[in-house]
């Protein structure tokens, strides 16, 4: 008899300093959602403060100090997650709150590089909280603030009551140009239906496409000068070996500039859709389900990053067509 269990969903909560992450965390913990959530808090410095701000709950709170979860203590994060897995009966979800200056990509990469975490945990979504009043300043001067937006699966424009509607519209348009994949919600003090934050399967591209088949349709025409979102489409079946070779070389040579890569493609000789996901230099591609009769099989790839060579990427994808020599 199989003893397999569903993977534990993991949400990563990120956002610049003062955006309202702890407020949202408290909102999640006090909500009567019936789930036991293990919370991993990360702070810079040897003495933690954030844990004192989190409301008292029955949830398990683990505080990781003296480092950023995105760099020197990533090994500690992986060990902490392994420890939590040994207590599976005590919780059914994990929430990781990163420090305000963290790049969330290494957190996501942890689920690529560790086989056990990949098998037993499911990265549900990266949730980025944005201070609508002050983020414009940080977008100009702080690279991590831009990266947090670029990596978000869900972006909360928080403190939206502190800006004029026209300013909010401009900010949302700028964020959309940086990240065409994210779902954007406007909030005040982190108040939001938790069904829009938890249990989304937003990092799982195949599930995301089932829920919103056209979410890869953005054209990426307008973009932030530093970070942009670029959507590519190409008709016709692709040559699998050529596609793998191109993506592998691309992420090795330009992986530092490619924050996220997602796509769904038709590979010659494969009856199923092939789904790709990448985080910096790591990527994974695998079939998920059979193509349905009459289904649009246009190849769709989205890249989010900086210094993206649009013409080069478009040409390279076209050269992966199986009908080209």
CSV table of C-alpha atoms in Angstrom, one decimal:
chain,number,residue,atom,x,y,z
A,1,UNK,CA,0.0,0.0,0.0
A,2,UNK,CA,1.3,3.4,-0.9
A,3,UNK,CA,2.2,5.8,2.0
A,4,UNK,CA,2.6,8.8,-0.2
A,5,UNK,CA,1.1,12.1,0.9
A,6,UNK,CA,0.4,15.4,-0.9
A,7,UNK,CA,3.3,17.8,-0.8
A,8,UNK,CA,3.2,20.5,1.8
A,9,UNK,CA,2.5,23.9,0.2
A,10,UNK,CA,5.0,26.6,0.9
A,11,UNK,CA,4.4,30.3,0.5
A,12,UNK,CA,7.2,32.9,0.4
A,13,UNK,CA,6.3,36.3,1.7
A,14,UNK,CA,8.6,39.1,0.5
A,15,UNK,CA,8.6,42.8,0.1
A,16,UNK,CA,10.8,45.9,0.8
A,17,UNK,CA,11.3,47.1,4.4
A,18,UNK,CA,8.1,48.6,5.8
A,19,UNK,CA,5.8,47.3,3.1
A,20,UNK,CA,3.5,45.5,5.5
A,21,UNK,CA,4.7,41.9,5.5
A,22,UNK,CA,4.2,41.4,9.2
A,23,UNK,CA,0.7,42.9,9.0
A,24,UNK,CA,-0.2,40.5,6.3
A,25,UNK,CA,1.3,37.6,8.3
A,26,UNK,CA,-0.8,38.5,11.3
A,27,UNK,CA,-3.8,38.6,9.1
A,28,UNK,CA,-3.1,35.1,7.8
A,29,UNK,CA,-2.5,33.7,11.3
A,30,UNK,CA,-5.6,35.2,12.9
A,31,UNK,CA,-8.0,34.1,10.1
A,32,UNK,CA,-10.1,31.1,10.9
A,33,UNK,CA,-9.0,29.1,7.8
A,34,UNK,CA,-8.6,25.8,9.6
A,35,UNK,CA,-5.0,25.3,8.6
A,36,UNK,CA,-2.0,24.9,10.8
A,37,UNK,CA,0.8,27.0,9.4
A,38,UNK,CA,4.5,26.7,10.3
A,39,UNK,CA,6.1,30.2,10.0
A,40,UNK,CA,9.8,30.7,9.3
A,41,UNK,CA,10.8,34.3,10.2
A,42,UNK,CA,14.1,35.7,8.9
A,43,UNK,CA,15.8,38.8,10.2
A,44,UNK,CA,19.1,40.5,9.7
A,45,UNK,CA,21.1,40.8,13.0
A,46,UNK,CA,21.7,38.5,15.9
A,47,UNK,CA,18.7,39.7,17.9
A,48,UNK,CA,15.3,39.1,16.4
A,49,UNK,CA,12.5,41.6,16.6
A,50,UNK,CA,9.9,40.5,14.1
A,51,UNK,CA,8.8,37.5,16.1
A,52,UNK,CA,7.8,39.8,18.9
A,53,UNK,CA,5.4,41.5,16.5
A,54,UNK,CA,3.7,38.3,15.4
A,55,UNK,CA,0.5,37.7,17.3
A,56,UNK,CA,0.3,34.8,19.6
A,57,UNK,CA,-1.0,31.7,17.9
A,58,UNK,CA,-0.7,27.9,18.1
A,59,UNK,CA,1.3,27.9,14.9
A,60,UNK,CA,5.0,26.9,15.1
A,61,UNK,CA,7.2,30.0,14.7
A,62,UNK,CA,10.9,29.4,13.8
A,63,UNK,CA,13.1,32.5,13.8
A,64,UNK,CA,16.3,32.5,11.8
A,65,UNK,CA,18.7,35.4,12.7
A,66,UNK,CA,22.1,36.7,11.8
A,67,UNK,CA,21.8,36.5,8.1
A,68,UNK,CA,19.6,36.8,5.1
A,69,UNK,CA,17.7,33.8,3.9
A,70,UNK,CA,18.8,34.6,0.4
A,71,UNK,CA,22.5,34.3,1.0
A,72,UNK,CA,24.6,33.1,3.9
A,73,UNK,CA,22.1,31.1,5.7
A,74,UNK,CA,20.3,29.4,2.8
A,75,UNK,CA,21.7,26.1,4.1
A,76,UNK,CA,20.1,26.8,7.5
A,77,UNK,CA,16.8,27.3,5.7
A,78,UNK,CA,17.1,23.9,4.0
A,79,UNK,CA,17.9,22.3,7.3
A,80,UNK,CA,15.0,24.0,8.9
A,81,UNK,CA,12.6,22.8,6.3
A,82,UNK,CA,13.9,19.2,6.7
A,83,UNK,CA,13.3,19.5,10.4
A,84,UNK,CA,9.7,20.6,9.8
A,85,UNK,CA,9.1,17.7,7.5
A,86,UNK,CA,9.8,15.4,10.4
A,87,UNK,CA,6.9,17.0,12.2
A,88,UNK,CA,4.5,16.6,9.3
A,89,UNK,CA,1.6,15.7,11.5
A,90,UNK,CA,1.7,19.2,13.2
A,91,UNK,CA,1.1,21.5,10.2
A,92,UNK,CA,-0.3,21.5,6.7
A,93,UNK,CA,1.4,24.6,5.3
A,94,UNK,CA,4.6,26.6,5.6
A,95,UNK,CA,5.0,30.4,5.3
A,96,UNK,CA,8.5,31.8,4.9
A,97,UNK,CA,8.8,35.6,5.6
A,98,UNK,CA,12.1,36.9,4.2
A,99,UNK,CA,13.9,40.0,5.4
A,100,UNK,CA,13.0,43.2,3.6
A,101,UNK,CA,16.2,43.4,1.7
A,102,UNK,CA,16.2,39.8,0.5
A,103,UNK,CA,16.3,38.6,-3.1
A,104,UNK,CA,13.7,35.8,-3.1
A,105,UNK,CA,15.2,33.8,-5.9
A,106,UNK,CA,17.6,31.6,-3.8
A,107,UNK,CA,14.6,30.6,-1.7
A,108,UNK,CA,12.8,29.4,-4.8
A,109,UNK,CA,16.0,27.7,-6.0
A,110,UNK,CA,16.1,25.6,-2.8
A,111,UNK,CA,13.1,23.7,-4.2
A,112,UNK,CA,15.1,22.9,-7.3
A,113,UNK,CA,18.4,21.8,-5.7
A,114,UNK,CA,17.3,19.6,-2.8
A,115,UNK,CA,15.6,16.4,-4.0
A,116,UNK,CA,13.7,15.7,-0.7
A,117,UNK,CA,12.3,19.2,-0.6
A,118,UNK,CA,11.3,19.0,-4.2
A,119,UNK,CA,9.5,15.7,-3.6
A,120,UNK,CA,7.8,16.6,-0.3
A,121,UNK,CA,7.2,20.3,-0.5
A,122,UNK,CA,5.4,22.4,-3.2
A,123,UNK,CA,6.3,26.0,-3.7
A,124,UNK,CA,2.8,27.5,-3.8
A,125,UNK,CA,3.5,31.2,-4.5
A,126,UNK,CA,5.9,34.0,-3.9
A,127,UNK,CA,3.8,36.8,-2.5
A,128,UNK,CA,5.3,40.3,-2.7
A,129,UNK,CA,4.0,43.1,-0.6
A,130,UNK,CA,4.6,46.6,-2.1
A,131,UNK,CA,4.3,49.9,-0.2
A,132,UNK,CA,2.3,51.9,-2.7
A,133,UNK,CA,3.3,55.2,-1.1
A,134,UNK,CA,7.1,54.8,-1.1
A,135,UNK,CA,8.0,52.0,-3.5
A,136,UNK,CA,8.7,54.4,-6.4
A,137,UNK,CA,11.8,55.7,-4.6
A,138,UNK,CA,13.2,52.2,-4.0
A,139,UNK,CA,12.5,51.1,-7.5
A,140,UNK,CA,15.0,53.8,-8.7
A,141,UNK,CA,17.7,53.1,-6.1
A,142,UNK,CA,17.4,49.5,-4.7
A,143,UNK,CA,17.9,46.5,-7.0
A,144,UNK,CA,16.4,44.0,-4.4
A,145,UNK,CA,13.1,45.9,-4.4
A,146,UNK,CA,12.9,45.5,-8.2
A,147,UNK,CA,13.8,41.8,-7.9
A,148,UNK,CA,11.1,41.2,-5.3
A,149,UNK,CA,8.5,42.5,-7.8
A,150,UNK,CA,10.0,40.6,-10.7
A,151,UNK,CA,9.8,37.3,-8.8
A,152,UNK,CA,6.3,37.7,-7.4
A,153,UNK,CA,3.5,35.4,-8.3
A,154,UNK,CA,1.1,37.6,-6.3
A,155,UNK,CA,1.8,41.3,-5.7
A,156,UNK,CA,-0.2,43.2,-3.1
A,157,UNK,CA,-0.2,47.0,-3.7
A,158,UNK,CA,-0.5,47.8,0.0
A,159,UNK,CA,-1.3,51.1,1.7
A,160,UNK,CA,-3.2,52.0,-1.5
A,161,UNK,CA,-5.3,54.4,0.6
A,162,UNK,CA,-2.2,56.7,0.9
A,163,UNK,CA,-1.9,57.5,-2.9
A,164,UNK,CA,-4.2,59.1,-5.4
A,165,UNK,CA,-6.1,56.8,-7.8
A,166,UNK,CA,-4.1,58.1,-10.8
A,167,UNK,CA,-0.8,57.5,-9.0
A,168,UNK,CA,-2.0,54.0,-8.1
A,169,UNK,CA,-2.8,53.3,-11.8
A,170,UNK,CA,0.6,54.4,-12.9
A,171,UNK,CA,2.3,52.3,-10.3
A,172,UNK,CA,0.3,49.2,-11.2
A,173,UNK,CA,1.1,49.7,-14.9
A,174,UNK,CA,4.8,50.0,-14.1
A,175,UNK,CA,4.7,46.8,-12.0
A,176,UNK,CA,2.8,45.0,-14.7
A,177,UNK,CA,5.5,46.0,-17.2
A,178,UNK,CA,8.1,44.4,-14.9
A,179,UNK,CA,6.1,41.3,-14.3
A,180,UNK,CA,3.4,40.1,-16.7
A,181,UNK,CA,2.9,36.9,-14.8
A,182,UNK,CA,1.8,38.2,-11.4
A,183,UNK,CA,-1.7,38.7,-10.1
A,184,UNK,CA,-1.9,42.2,-8.7
A,185,UNK,CA,-4.3,43.1,-5.9
A,186,UNK,CA,-4.7,46.5,-4.1
A,187,UNK,CA,-4.9,46.3,-0.3
A,188,UNK,CA,-5.1,48.5,2.8
A,189,UNK,CA,-3.3,47.2,5.9
A,190,UNK,CA,-3.0,43.8,4.2
A,191,UNK,CA,-6.7,43.1,4.2
A,192,UNK,CA,-7.4,40.6,1.4
A,193,UNK,CA,-9.4,37.4,0.9
A,194,UNK,CA,-6.8,34.7,1.8
A,195,UNK,CA,-8.0,32.6,-1.1
A,196,UNK,CA,-6.1,35.1,-3.3
A,197,UNK,CA,-2.9,34.6,-1.4
A,198,UNK,CA,-2.8,31.0,-0.2
A,199,UNK,CA,-3.3,27.7,-1.9
A,200,UNK,CA,-3.0,29.1,-5.4
A,201,UNK,CA,-0.5,26.7,-7.0
A,202,UNK,CA,0.8,29.9,-8.7
A,203,UNK,CA,4.4,28.7,-8.9
A,204,UNK,CA,3.1,25.5,-10.7
A,205,UNK,CA,2.8,26.7,-14.3
A,206,UNK,CA,0.7,23.7,-15.5
A,207,UNK,CA,-1.9,24.3,-12.7
A,208,UNK,CA,-1.7,28.1,-13.3
A,209,UNK,CA,-2.5,27.6,-17.0
A,210,UNK,CA,-5.5,25.4,-16.2
A,211,UNK,CA,-6.9,28.2,-14.1
A,212,UNK,CA,-6.0,31.0,-16.5
A,213,UNK,CA,-5.1,29.7,-19.9
A,214,UNK,CA,-4.3,33.2,-21.3
A,215,UNK,CA,-2.0,34.4,-18.6
A,216,UNK,CA,1.0,34.1,-20.9
A,217,UNK,CA,-0.5,36.3,-23.5
A,218,UNK,CA,1.1,39.6,-22.3
A,219,UNK,CA,3.1,41.2,-25.1
A,220,UNK,CA,5.8,42.9,-22.9
A,221,UNK,CA,5.7,46.0,-25.1
A,222,UNK,CA,6.1,48.5,-22.4
A,223,UNK,CA,8.8,47.9,-19.9
A,224,UNK,CA,10.7,49.3,-16.9
A,225,UNK,CA,14.2,50.4,-18.0
A,226,UNK,CA,15.9,48.1,-15.5
A,227,UNK,CA,13.7,45.0,-15.3
A,228,UNK,CA,11.2,43.9,-17.9
A,229,UNK,CA,8.8,41.1,-18.7
A,230,UNK,CA,9.1,39.7,-22.2
A,231,UNK,CA,6.5,37.3,-23.8
A,232,UNK,CA,7.4,35.1,-26.8
A,233,UNK,CA,5.2,33.1,-29.0
A,234,UNK,CA,6.0,30.8,-31.9
A,235,UNK,CA,3.8,28.4,-33.9
A,236,UNK,CA,4.7,24.9,-34.9
A,237,UNK,CA,6.2,22.0,-33.0
A,238,UNK,CA,9.7,22.4,-31.6
A,239,UNK,CA,12.7,20.1,-31.8
A,240,UNK,CA,13.2,18.9,-28.2
A,241,UNK,CA,17.0,18.5,-28.3
A,242,UNK,CA,17.4,21.9,-29.9
A,243,UNK,CA,15.1,23.6,-27.4
A,244,UNK,CA,16.9,22.0,-24.4
A,245,UNK,CA,20.3,23.0,-25.8
A,246,UNK,CA,19.2,26.6,-26.3
A,247,UNK,CA,17.7,27.0,-22.9
A,248,UNK,CA,20.5,25.3,-21.1
A,249,UNK,CA,23.1,27.5,-22.8
A,250,UNK,CA,21.0,30.6,-22.3
A,251,UNK,CA,20.6,30.1,-18.6
A,252,UNK,CA,24.3,29.3,-18.2
A,253,UNK,CA,25.4,32.5,-20.0
A,254,UNK,CA,22.6,34.9,-19.0
A,255,UNK,CA,21.1,33.2,-16.0
A,256,UNK,CA,22.1,36.0,-13.6
A,257,UNK,CA,19.9,38.4,-15.6
A,258,UNK,CA,17.0,36.0,-16.0
A,259,UNK,CA,15.0,36.0,-12.8
A,260,UNK,CA,12.1,33.8,-13.9
A,261,UNK,CA,11.4,31.9,-17.0
A,262,UNK,CA,8.1,30.0,-17.7
A,263,UNK,CA,6.6,28.5,-20.7
A,264,UNK,CA,4.5,25.8,-22.3
A,265,UNK,CA,5.5,24.3,-25.6
A,266,UNK,CA,4.7,21.7,-28.2
A,267,UNK,CA,7.6,19.3,-28.8
A,268,UNK,CA,7.7,17.1,-31.9
A,269,UNK,CA,6.9,13.5,-31.2
A,270,UNK,CA,5.5,14.3,-27.7
A,271,UNK,CA,1.8,13.9,-27.3
A,272,UNK,CA,1.8,16.0,-24.1
A,273,UNK,CA,2.3,19.6,-23.4
A,274,UNK,CA,5.8,20.3,-22.1
A,275,UNK,CA,6.1,22.8,-19.3
A,276,UNK,CA,9.3,24.8,-18.5
A,277,UNK,CA,10.2,26.7,-15.4
A,278,UNK,CA,13.5,28.4,-14.6
A,279,UNK,CA,15.0,30.4,-11.7
A,280,UNK,CA,18.3,32.1,-12.7
A,281,UNK,CA,20.5,29.3,-14.0
A,282,UNK,CA,18.3,26.4,-13.0
A,283,UNK,CA,15.5,25.2,-15.1
A,284,UNK,CA,13.2,22.2,-15.4
A,285,UNK,CA,11.1,21.0,-18.3
A,286,UNK,CA,8.7,18.1,-18.3
A,287,UNK,CA,5.5,16.9,-19.9
A,288,UNK,CA,2.3,17.4,-17.9
A,289,UNK,CA,-0.9,16.3,-19.8
A,290,UNK,CA,-1.9,15.3,-23.3
A,291,UNK,CA,-2.9,18.1,-25.7
A,292,UNK,CA,-6.6,18.2,-26.1
A,293,UNK,CA,-8.3,18.0,-29.6
A,294,UNK,CA,-8.5,21.5,-31.1
A,295,UNK,CA,-6.3,23.1,-28.3
A,296,UNK,CA,-4.1,26.0,-29.3
A,297,UNK,CA,-0.6,24.6,-29.4
A,298,UNK,CA,1.2,27.9,-29.9
A,299,UNK,CA,4.5,27.8,-28.0
A,300,UNK,CA,4.6,30.4,-25.3
A,301,UNK,CA,7.6,31.5,-23.2
A,302,UNK,CA,7.8,34.4,-20.7
A,303,UNK,CA,11.1,35.8,-19.4
A,304,UNK,CA,11.4,38.2,-16.5
A,305,UNK,CA,14.7,39.9,-16.0
A,306,UNK,CA,17.1,42.6,-16.9
A,307,UNK,CA,19.1,43.3,-20.1
A,308,UNK,CA,16.9,40.8,-22.0
A,309,UNK,CA,18.0,40.6,-25.7
A,310,UNK,CA,14.6,40.5,-27.3
A,311,UNK,CA,15.5,40.0,-30.9
A,312,UNK,CA,18.1,37.3,-30.0
A,313,UNK,CA,15.5,35.4,-27.9
A,314,UNK,CA,12.8,35.6,-30.5
A,315,UNK,CA,15.2,34.4,-33.2
A,316,UNK,CA,16.5,31.6,-31.0
A,317,UNK,CA,13.0,30.3,-30.3
A,318,UNK,CA,12.1,30.4,-34.0
A,319,UNK,CA,15.3,28.4,-34.7
A,320,UNK,CA,14.1,25.6,-32.4
A,321,UNK,CA,11.2,24.9,-34.8
A,322,UNK,CA,11.3,21.2,-35.9
A,323,UNK,CA,10.6,22.2,-39.5
A,324,UNK,CA,13.8,24.2,-39.7
A,325,UNK,CA,17.2,22.8,-40.6
